[in-house]
Amino acid sequence: MKHWVVSKTEEKKKYLIVNEKTIWITEQFLDVNIEVLIEEKNIKNVNIFRYDIIKNFIFIDDDFSLLIEFKPKQDKDEIELFIDSEIYEEIKSFFSKNLQHSIIKNYSVIKQIKPSVIGLLFFGGLTALLYNVALSLQNGESIKASGRRGFIKKILVGIADFLGPTGSLIIGGFLTLLFIYILLKTIKNPKKGKVIKLDKFTEVSFN
């Protein structure tokens, strides 16, 4: 088992604790002896995550952070830890060298732009949908909002009716342009880092 203080405030310290098959993340008051708690197995307020539910460890050098991405159908999509710069490289090096059954890659531009591309496609499509619905309502056409997804359709019809064609284009266009801006900014200045991809057999070696 190995542990680090990844960050601290005036009252508490945040710890990252590494075991053979799990990682623990916990916040404890400054006067707490974490080694005693670990030895006595008496740590409270701790989140424990098995490696087999983690998809990626992403170390982002630009802001000294660790992004933990989980596999689908977990309670959380991701957790982000901001690590003190003095120990960031030590933690990154430990995970890179000691995680068995893992693949290490550079933090690629393609992976970084994925969220903004998804947002762009979503809001671009939603804008077109709301505009067409609003235009149909303005022309006096009736929009059926029944069926299995009738509730969602009613919400979309209500939003389109409220915004109108022009409002749909303005609001939707603004959000679409925002994701275009984020996409272009990411492409121009991509972050640097490492992605460690895990599988169901991943574990830590302390040799």
Coordinates of N, CA and C in Angstrom, one line a residue:
M1 N 0.8 -1.2 0.0 CA 0.0 0.0 0.0 C 0.9 1.2 0.0
K2 N 0.4 2.3 -0.7 CA 1.2 3.5 -0.8 C 0.2 4.7 -0.8
H3 N 0.6 5.8 -0.2 CA -0.3 6.9 -0.1 C 0.4 8.2 -0.3
W4 N -0.4 9.2 -0.8 CA 0.1 10.6 -0.9 C -0.9 11.6 -0.4
V5 N -0.5 12.7 0.0 CA -1.3 13.9 0.2 C -1.4 14.6 -1.1
V6 N -2.5 14.6 -1.8 CA -2.5 15.2 -3.1 C -2.9 16.7 -3.1
S7 N -3.6 17.1 -2.0 CA -3.9 18.5 -1.8 C -4.3 18.7 -0.4
K8 N -4.3 20.0 0.0 CA -4.7 20.3 1.4 C -5.3 21.7 1.5
T9 N -6.1 21.9 2.5 CA -6.7 23.2 2.9 C -6.2 23.5 4.3
E10 N -6.8 24.6 4.9 CA -6.4 25.0 6.2 C -6.8 24.0 7.3
E11 N -7.8 23.1 6.9 CA -8.4 22.2 7.9 C -8.1 20.7 7.5
K12 N -8.1 20.4 6.2 CA -8.0 19.0 5.8 C -7.0 18.7 4.8
K13 N -6.7 17.4 4.7 CA -5.8 16.9 3.7 C -6.6 15.9 2.8
K14 N -6.3 15.9 1.5 CA -6.9 14.9 0.7 C -5.9 13.9 0.3
Y15 N -6.2 12.6 0.5 CA -5.2 11.5 0.3 C -5.6 10.6 -0.9
L16 N -4.6 10.2 -1.6 CA -4.8 9.2 -2.6 C -4.0 8.0 -2.1
I17 N -4.8 6.9 -1.9 CA -4.2 5.7 -1.3 C -4.3 4.5 -2.3
V18 N -3.2 3.9 -2.6 CA -3.1 2.9 -3.6 C -2.9 1.5 -3.0
N19 N -3.8 0.6 -3.4 CA -3.7 -0.8 -3.0 C -3.4 -1.6 -4.2
E20 N -3.3 -2.9 -4.0 CA -3.1 -3.8 -5.1 C -4.2 -3.8 -6.1
K21 N -5.4 -3.8 -5.7 CA -6.6 -3.9 -6.6 C -7.6 -2.8 -6.5
T22 N -7.3 -1.8 -5.6 CA -8.2 -0.6 -5.4 C -7.4 0.6 -5.2
I23 N -8.1 1.8 -5.4 CA -7.6 3.1 -4.9 C -8.6 3.6 -4.0
W24 N -8.1 4.4 -3.0 CA -8.9 5.0 -2.0 C -8.7 6.5 -2.1
I25 N -9.8 7.3 -2.0 CA -9.7 8.7 -1.9 C -10.4 9.2 -0.7
T26 N -9.7 9.9 0.2 CA -10.3 10.3 1.4 C -9.8 11.7 1.8
E27 N -10.7 12.4 2.6 CA -10.3 13.7 3.2 C -10.3 13.5 4.7
Q28 N -9.2 13.9 5.3 CA -9.1 13.8 6.8 C -8.5 15.1 7.4
F29 N -8.9 15.4 8.6 CA -8.4 16.6 9.3 C -6.9 16.5 9.4
L30 N -6.2 17.7 9.6 CA -4.8 17.8 9.6 C -4.1 17.0 10.7
D31 N -4.8 16.9 11.8 CA -4.1 16.2 12.9 C -4.3 14.7 12.9
V32 N -4.9 14.2 11.9 CA -5.2 12.7 11.8 C -3.9 12.0 11.3
N33 N -3.5 11.0 11.9 CA -2.4 10.1 11.4 C -2.9 9.1 10.5
I34 N -2.8 9.3 9.2 CA -3.3 8.4 8.2 C -2.7 7.0 8.2
E35 N -1.5 7.0 8.6 CA -0.8 5.6 8.6 C -1.4 4.8 9.7
V36 N -1.8 5.4 10.8 CA -2.4 4.6 11.9 C -3.8 4.1 11.5
L37 N -4.5 5.0 10.8 CA -5.9 4.7 10.3 C -5.8 3.5 9.3
I38 N -4.8 3.6 8.4 CA -4.6 2.5 7.4 C -4.3 1.2 8.1
E39 N -3.4 1.3 9.1 CA -2.9 0.0 9.8 C -4.1 -0.6 10.6
E40 N -4.9 0.3 11.2 CA -6.0 -0.2 12.0 C -7.3 -0.5 11.1
K41 N -7.2 -0.2 9.8 CA -8.3 -0.3 8.9 C -9.6 0.4 9.5
N42 N -9.3 1.7 9.8 CA -10.3 2.5 10.5 C -10.5 3.8 9.8
I43 N -10.4 3.8 8.5 CA -10.6 5.1 7.7 C -12.1 5.3 7.4
K44 N -12.6 6.4 7.9 CA -13.9 6.8 7.6 C -13.9 7.9 6.5
N45 N -15.1 8.2 5.9 CA -15.2 9.1 4.8 C -14.2 8.8 3.7
V46 N -14.3 7.6 3.2 CA -13.4 7.2 2.1 C -14.2 6.6 1.0
N47 N -13.7 6.9 -0.2 CA -14.3 6.3 -1.5 C -13.3 5.3 -2.0
I48 N -13.8 4.1 -2.2 CA -12.9 3.0 -2.7 C -13.4 2.6 -4.1
F49 N -12.4 2.5 -5.0 CA -12.7 2.2 -6.4 C -11.8 1.0 -6.8
R50 N -12.4 0.0 -7.3 CA -11.7 -1.2 -7.9 C -11.1 -0.8 -9.3
Y51 N -10.0 -1.3 -9.6 CA -9.4 -1.0 -10.9 C -10.3 -1.6 -12.1
D52 N -11.0 -2.6 -11.8 CA -11.8 -3.2 -12.9 C -13.0 -2.4 -13.3
I53 N -13.4 -1.3 -12.5 CA -14.4 -0.4 -12.9 C -13.9 0.9 -13.5
I54 N -12.6 1.0 -13.5 CA -11.9 2.2 -14.0 C -11.5 2.0 -15.5
K55 N -11.9 3.0 -16.3 CA -11.5 2.9 -17.7 C -10.1 3.5 -18.0
N56 N -9.9 4.7 -17.5 CA -8.6 5.4 -17.8 C -8.2 6.2 -16.5
F57 N -6.9 6.3 -16.3 CA -6.3 7.3 -15.5 C -5.7 8.3 -16.5
I58 N -6.1 9.6 -16.5 CA -5.6 10.6 -17.4 C -4.8 11.6 -16.5
F59 N -3.5 11.7 -16.7 CA -2.7 12.7 -16.1 C -2.5 13.9 -17.0
I60 N -3.0 15.0 -16.6 CA -2.9 16.3 -17.4 C -1.9 17.2 -16.8
D61 N -0.8 17.3 -17.6 CA 0.4 18.1 -17.1 C 0.1 19.6 -16.9
D62 N -0.8 20.1 -17.8 CA -1.0 21.6 -17.8 C -1.5 22.1 -16.4
D63 N -2.4 21.3 -15.8 CA -2.9 21.8 -14.5 C -2.6 20.8 -13.3
F64 N -1.7 19.9 -13.5 CA -1.3 18.9 -12.5 C -2.6 18.2 -11.9
S65 N -3.3 17.6 -12.8 CA -4.6 17.0 -12.4 C -4.6 15.5 -12.9
L66 N -5.4 14.7 -12.1 CA -5.6 13.3 -12.5 C -7.1 13.2 -12.7
L67 N -7.5 12.8 -13.9 CA -8.8 12.5 -14.2 C -9.1 11.0 -14.2
I68 N -10.0 10.5 -13.4 CA -10.3 9.1 -13.3 C -11.6 8.9 -14.1
E69 N -11.5 8.2 -15.2 CA -12.7 7.9 -16.0 C -13.2 6.5 -15.7
F70 N -14.5 6.4 -15.4 CA -15.0 5.1 -15.1 C -15.7 4.4 -16.3
K71 N -15.8 3.1 -16.2 CA -16.5 2.4 -17.3 C -18.0 2.7 -17.3
P72 N -18.7 2.4 -18.3 CA -20.1 2.6 -18.4 C -20.9 1.9 -17.2
K73 N -22.1 2.5 -16.9 CA -23.0 1.9 -15.9 C -22.4 1.9 -14.5
Q74 N -21.5 2.9 -14.2 CA -21.1 3.1 -12.8 C -21.8 4.3 -12.2
D75 N -21.7 4.5 -10.9 CA -22.4 5.6 -10.3 C -21.9 7.0 -10.7
K76 N -20.6 7.0 -11.1 CA -20.0 8.3 -11.5 C -19.3 8.1 -12.9
D77 N -19.3 9.1 -13.7 CA -18.6 9.1 -15.0 C -17.1 9.3 -14.8
E78 N -16.8 10.3 -13.9 CA -15.4 10.6 -13.7 C -15.2 11.3 -12.4
I79 N -13.9 11.3 -11.9 CA -13.5 12.1 -10.8 C -12.2 12.8 -11.2
E80 N -12.1 14.1 -10.8 CA -10.9 14.8 -11.1 C -10.2 15.2 -9.8
L81 N -8.9 14.9 -9.7 CA -8.1 15.3 -8.5 C -7.1 16.3 -9.0
F82 N -7.0 17.4 -8.3 CA -5.9 18.4 -8.6 C -4.8 18.2 -7.6
I83 N -3.6 17.9 -8.1 CA -2.5 17.4 -7.3 C -1.5 18.5 -7.1
D84 N -0.9 18.6 -5.9 CA 0.2 19.5 -5.6 C 1.3 19.3 -6.6
S85 N 1.8 20.3 -7.2 CA 2.8 20.2 -8.3 C 4.0 19.5 -7.8
E86 N 4.4 19.6 -6.5 CA 5.6 18.9 -6.0 C 5.6 17.4 -6.1
I87 N 4.4 16.8 -6.1 CA 4.3 15.3 -6.1 C 3.6 14.8 -7.3
Y88 N 3.2 15.7 -8.2 CA 2.5 15.2 -9.4 C 3.3 14.2 -10.2
E89 N 4.5 14.6 -10.5 CA 5.3 13.7 -11.3 C 5.6 12.4 -10.7
E90 N 5.7 12.4 -9.3 CA 6.0 11.2 -8.6 C 4.8 10.2 -8.7
I91 N 3.6 10.8 -8.6 CA 2.4 9.9 -8.7 C 2.2 9.4 -10.1
K92 N 2.4 10.3 -11.1 CA 2.3 9.9 -12.5 C 3.3 8.8 -12.8
S93 N 4.5 8.9 -12.3 CA 5.6 7.9 -12.6 C 5.2 6.6 -11.9
F94 N 4.7 6.6 -10.7 CA 4.3 5.4 -10.0 C 3.3 4.6 -10.7
F95 N 2.2 5.3 -11.2 CA 1.1 4.6 -11.9 C 1.6 4.1 -13.2
S96 N 2.5 4.9 -13.9 CA 3.0 4.5 -15.2 C 3.8 3.2 -15.1
K97 N 4.6 3.1 -14.0 CA 5.5 1.9 -13.9 C 4.9 0.7 -13.2
N98 N 3.9 0.9 -12.4 CA 3.5 -0.2 -11.5 C 2.1 -0.7 -11.8
L99 N 1.3 -0.1 -12.7 CA 0.0 -0.6 -13.1 C 0.2 -1.8 -14.1
Q100 N 0.0 -3.0 -13.6 CA 0.1 -4.1 -14.5 C -1.1 -4.3 -15.4
H101 N -1.0 -4.8 -16.6 CA -2.1 -5.0 -17.5 C -2.7 -3.7 -17.9
S102 N -1.9 -2.7 -18.3 CA -2.4 -1.4 -18.7 C -1.6 -0.9 -19.9
I103 N -2.2 0.0 -20.6 CA -1.6 0.6 -21.8 C -1.4 2.1 -21.6
I104 N -0.2 2.6 -21.9 CA 0.1 4.0 -21.7 C 0.2 4.7 -23.0
K105 N -0.6 5.8 -23.2 CA -0.5 6.6 -24.4 C -0.4 8.0 -24.1
N106 N -0.1 8.8 -25.1 CA -0.1 10.3 -24.9 C -1.6 10.8 -24.9
Y107 N -1.8 11.9 -24.2 CA -3.1 12.4 -24.1 C -3.4 13.1 -25.5
S108 N -4.1 12.4 -26.4 CA -4.2 12.8 -27.8 C -5.2 13.9 -27.9
V109 N -5.1 14.7 -29.0 CA -6.0 15.7 -29.4 C -7.4 15.1 -29.6
I110 N -7.4 14.0 -30.3 CA -8.7 13.4 -30.6 C -9.5 13.1 -29.3
K111 N -8.9 12.6 -28.3 CA -9.6 12.3 -27.0 C -10.0 13.6 -26.4
Q112 N -9.2 14.7 -26.5 CA -9.6 16.0 -25.9 C -10.7 16.7 -26.5
I113 N -10.9 16.5 -27.9 CA -11.9 17.2 -28.6 C -13.3 16.4 -28.6
K114 N -13.2 15.2 -28.1 CA -14.4 14.3 -28.1 C -15.6 15.0 -27.4
P115 N -15.5 15.5 -26.2 CA -16.6 16.2 -25.5 C -17.2 17.4 -26.3
S116 N -16.4 18.2 -26.9 CA -16.9 19.3 -27.6 C -17.5 18.9 -28.9
V117 N -17.0 17.9 -29.6 CA -17.6 17.4 -30.8 C -19.0 16.8 -30.5
I118 N -19.1 16.1 -29.4 CA -20.5 15.6 -29.0 C -21.4 16.7 -28.7
G119 N -20.9 17.7 -28.0 CA -21.8 18.9 -27.6 C -22.2 19.6 -28.9
L120 N -21.2 19.8 -29.8 CA -21.5 20.5 -31.1 C -22.6 19.8 -31.9
L121 N -22.5 18.5 -32.0 CA -23.5 17.7 -32.8 C -24.8 17.7 -32.1
F122 N -24.8 17.6 -30.7 CA -26.1 17.6 -30.0 C -26.8 18.9 -30.1
F123 N -26.1 20.0 -29.8 CA -26.8 21.3 -29.9 C -27.1 21.8 -31.3
G124 N -26.3 21.3 -32.3 CA -26.6 21.6 -33.7 C -27.8 20.9 -34.1
G125 N -27.9 19.7 -33.7 CA -29.1 18.9 -34.1 C -30.4 19.4 -33.3
L126 N -30.2 19.7 -32.1 CA -31.3 20.3 -31.3 C -31.8 21.6 -31.8
T127 N -30.9 22.4 -32.2 CA -31.3 23.7 -32.8 C -32.1 23.6 -34.0
A128 N -31.7 22.7 -34.9 CA -32.4 22.4 -36.1 C -33.8 21.9 -35.8
L129 N -33.9 21.0 -34.8 CA -35.2 20.4 -34.5 C -36.1 21.4 -33.9
L130 N -35.6 22.2 -33.0 CA -36.5 23.2 -32.4 C -36.9 24.3 -33.4
Y131 N -36.0 24.6 -34.3 CA -36.4 25.6 -35.3 C -37.5 25.1 -36.2
N132 N -37.4 23.8 -36.6 CA -38.4 23.2 -37.5 C -39.7 23.1 -36.8
V133 N -39.7 22.7 -35.5 CA -40.9 22.5 -34.7 C -41.6 23.9 -34.5
A134 N -40.8 24.9 -34.2 CA -41.3 26.3 -34.0 C -41.9 26.8 -35.3
L135 N -41.2 26.5 -36.4 CA -41.7 27.0 -37.7 C -43.1 26.4 -38.0
S136 N -43.2 25.1 -37.7 CA -44.4 24.3 -37.9 C -45.6 24.9 -37.1
L137 N -45.3 25.2 -35.8 CA -46.3 25.8 -34.9 C -46.7 27.1 -35.4
Q138 N -45.7 27.9 -35.9 CA -46.0 29.3 -36.3 C -46.9 29.2 -37.6
N139 N -46.8 28.2 -38.3 CA -47.6 28.0 -39.5 C -49.0 27.3 -39.2
G140 N -49.2 27.1 -38.0 CA -50.5 26.6 -37.6 C -50.6 25.0 -37.7
E141 N -49.5 24.4 -37.9 CA -49.6 22.9 -37.9 C -49.6 22.3 -36.5
S142 N -50.2 21.2 -36.4 CA -50.3 20.5 -35.1 C -49.1 19.5 -35.0
I143 N -48.5 19.4 -33.8 CA -47.4 18.5 -33.5 C -47.9 17.5 -32.6
K144 N -47.9 16.2 -33.0 CA -48.3 15.1 -32.1 C -47.2 14.8 -31.1
A145 N -47.6 14.7 -29.8 CA -46.6 14.5 -28.8 C -47.0 13.3 -28.0
S146 N -47.3 12.2 -28.7 CA -47.8 11.0 -28.0 C -46.7 9.9 -28.3
G147 N -47.0 8.7 -27.8 CA -46.1 7.6 -28.0 C -45.2 7.4 -26.8
R148 N -44.2 6.5 -27.0 CA -43.3 6.1 -25.9 C -42.5 7.3 -25.3
R149 N -42.2 8.2 -26.2 CA -41.4 9.4 -25.8 C -42.3 10.7 -25.8
G150 N -43.5 10.5 -25.5 CA -44.4 11.6 -25.6 C -44.1 12.8 -24.7
F151 N -43.6 12.4 -23.5 CA -43.3 13.5 -22.5 C -42.1 14.3 -23.0
I152 N -41.1 13.7 -23.5 CA -39.9 14.4 -24.1 C -40.4 15.3 -25.3
K153 N -41.3 14.8 -26.1 CA -41.8 15.5 -27.2 C -42.5 16.8 -26.8
K154 N -43.3 16.6 -25.7 CA -44.1 17.7 -25.2 C -43.2 18.8 -24.7
I155 N -42.1 18.4 -24.0 CA -41.1 19.4 -23.5 C -40.5 20.2 -24.7
L156 N -40.1 19.4 -25.8 CA -39.5 20.1 -26.9 C -40.5 21.0 -27.6
V157 N -41.7 20.6 -27.7 CA -42.7 21.4 -28.4 C -43.0 22.7 -27.5
G158 N -43.0 22.5 -26.2 CA -43.1 23.7 -25.3 C -42.0 24.7 -25.4
I159 N -40.8 24.1 -25.5 CA -39.6 25.0 -25.7 C -39.7 25.7 -27.0
A160 N -40.0 25.0 -28.1 CA -40.0 25.6 -29.4 C -41.1 26.6 -29.5
D161 N -42.3 26.4 -28.9 CA -43.4 27.3 -28.9 C -43.0 28.6 -28.1
F162 N -42.2 28.4 -27.0 CA -41.8 29.6 -26.2 C -40.8 30.4 -26.9
L163 N -39.8 29.8 -27.6 CA -38.7 30.5 -28.2 C -39.1 31.0 -29.6
G164 N -39.9 30.3 -30.3 CA -40.2 30.7 -31.7 C -39.1 30.3 -32.6
P165 N -39.2 30.5 -33.9 CA -38.2 30.2 -34.8 C -36.9 31.0 -34.6
T166 N -37.1 32.3 -34.4 CA -35.9 33.2 -34.3 C -35.2 32.9 -33.0
G167 N -36.0 32.8 -31.9 CA -35.4 32.5 -30.6 C -34.6 31.1 -30.6
S168 N -35.2 30.1 -31.3 CA -34.5 28.8 -31.3 C -33.2 28.9 -32.0
L169 N -33.2 29.7 -33.1 CA -31.9 29.9 -33.8 C -30.9 30.7 -33.0
I170 N -31.3 31.7 -32.3 CA -30.4 32.5 -31.5 C -29.8 31.7 -30.3
I171 N -30.7 31.1 -29.5 CA -30.2 30.3 -28.3 C -29.4 29.1 -28.8
G172 N -30.0 28.4 -29.7 CA -29.3 27.2 -30.2 C -28.0 27.5 -30.9
G173 N -28.0 28.6 -31.7 CA -26.8 29.0 -32.4 C -25.7 29.5 -31.5
F174 N -26.1 30.1 -30.4 CA -25.1 30.6 -29.4 C -24.4 29.4 -28.8
L175 N -25.2 28.4 -28.3 CA -24.6 27.2 -27.7 C -23.8 26.4 -28.7
T176 N -24.2 26.3 -30.0 CA -23.5 25.6 -31.0 C -22.1 26.3 -31.2
L177 N -22.2 27.7 -31.3 CA -20.9 28.5 -31.5 C -20.0 28.3 -30.3
L178 N -20.6 28.2 -29.1 CA -19.7 28.0 -27.9 C -18.9 26.7 -28.0
F179 N -19.6 25.6 -28.5 CA -18.8 24.4 -28.6 C -17.9 24.4 -29.8
I180 N -18.2 25.2 -30.8 CA -17.2 25.4 -31.9 C -16.0 26.1 -31.4
Y181 N -16.2 27.1 -30.6 CA -15.1 27.9 -30.0 C -14.2 26.9 -29.1
I182 N -14.9 26.1 -28.3 CA -14.1 25.2 -27.4 C -13.3 24.2 -28.2
L183 N -14.0 23.7 -29.3 CA -13.3 22.7 -30.2 C -12.1 23.3 -30.8
L184 N -12.2 24.5 -31.4 CA -11.1 25.2 -32.1 C -9.9 25.5 -31.1
K185 N -10.4 26.0 -29.9 CA -9.4 26.3 -28.8 C -8.6 25.1 -28.4
T186 N -9.3 23.9 -28.3 CA -8.6 22.7 -27.9 C -7.6 22.2 -29.0
I187 N -8.1 22.3 -30.3 CA -7.2 21.9 -31.4 C -6.0 22.8 -31.4
K188 N -6.1 24.1 -31.2 CA -5.0 25.1 -31.3 C -4.0 24.9 -30.1
N189 N -4.6 24.6 -28.9 CA -3.7 24.5 -27.7 C -4.1 23.2 -26.9
P190 N -3.8 22.1 -27.5 CA -4.1 20.8 -26.8 C -3.3 20.7 -25.5
K191 N -3.9 20.0 -24.5 CA -3.2 19.8 -23.3 C -2.2 18.6 -23.4
K192 N -1.2 18.6 -22.6 CA -0.2 17.5 -22.6 C -0.5 16.6 -21.4
G193 N -0.2 15.3 -21.6 CA -0.3 14.4 -20.5 C -0.2 13.0 -20.9
K194 N -0.6 12.1 -20.0 CA -0.6 10.6 -20.3 C -1.9 10.0 -20.0
V195 N -2.3 9.0 -20.8 CA -3.5 8.3 -20.6 C -3.1 6.8 -20.3
I196 N -3.5 6.3 -19.1 CA -3.2 4.9 -18.8 C -4.6 4.2 -18.8
K197 N -4.7 3.3 -19.8 CA -5.9 2.5 -20.1 C -5.8 1.2 -19.3
L198 N -6.9 1.0 -18.5 CA -6.9 -0.2 -17.6 C -7.8 -1.3 -18.2
D199 N -7.6 -2.5 -17.8 CA -8.6 -3.6 -18.1 C -9.0 -4.3 -16.9
K200 N -9.8 -5.4 -17.0 CA -10.3 -6.1 -15.8 C -9.2 -6.8 -15.0
F201 N -8.0 -7.0 -15.6 CA -7.0 -7.7 -14.9 C -5.9 -6.7 -14.2
T202 N -6.2 -5.4 -14.4 CA -5.2 -4.5 -13.9 C -5.1 -4.5 -12.4
E203 N -3.8 -4.5 -11.9 CA -3.5 -4.4 -10.5 C -2.2 -3.7 -10.3
V204 N -1.9 -3.3 -9.1 CA -0.6 -2.6 -8.8 C 0.4 -3.6 -8.3
S205 N 1.6 -3.4 -8.8 CA 2.7 -4.2 -8.3 C 3.6 -3.3 -7.5
F206 N 3.9 -3.7 -6.2 CA 4.8 -2.9 -5.3 C 6.2 -3.4 -5.3
N207 N 6.6 -4.2 -6.3 CA 7.9 -4.8 -6.3 C 8.9 -3.7 -6.7

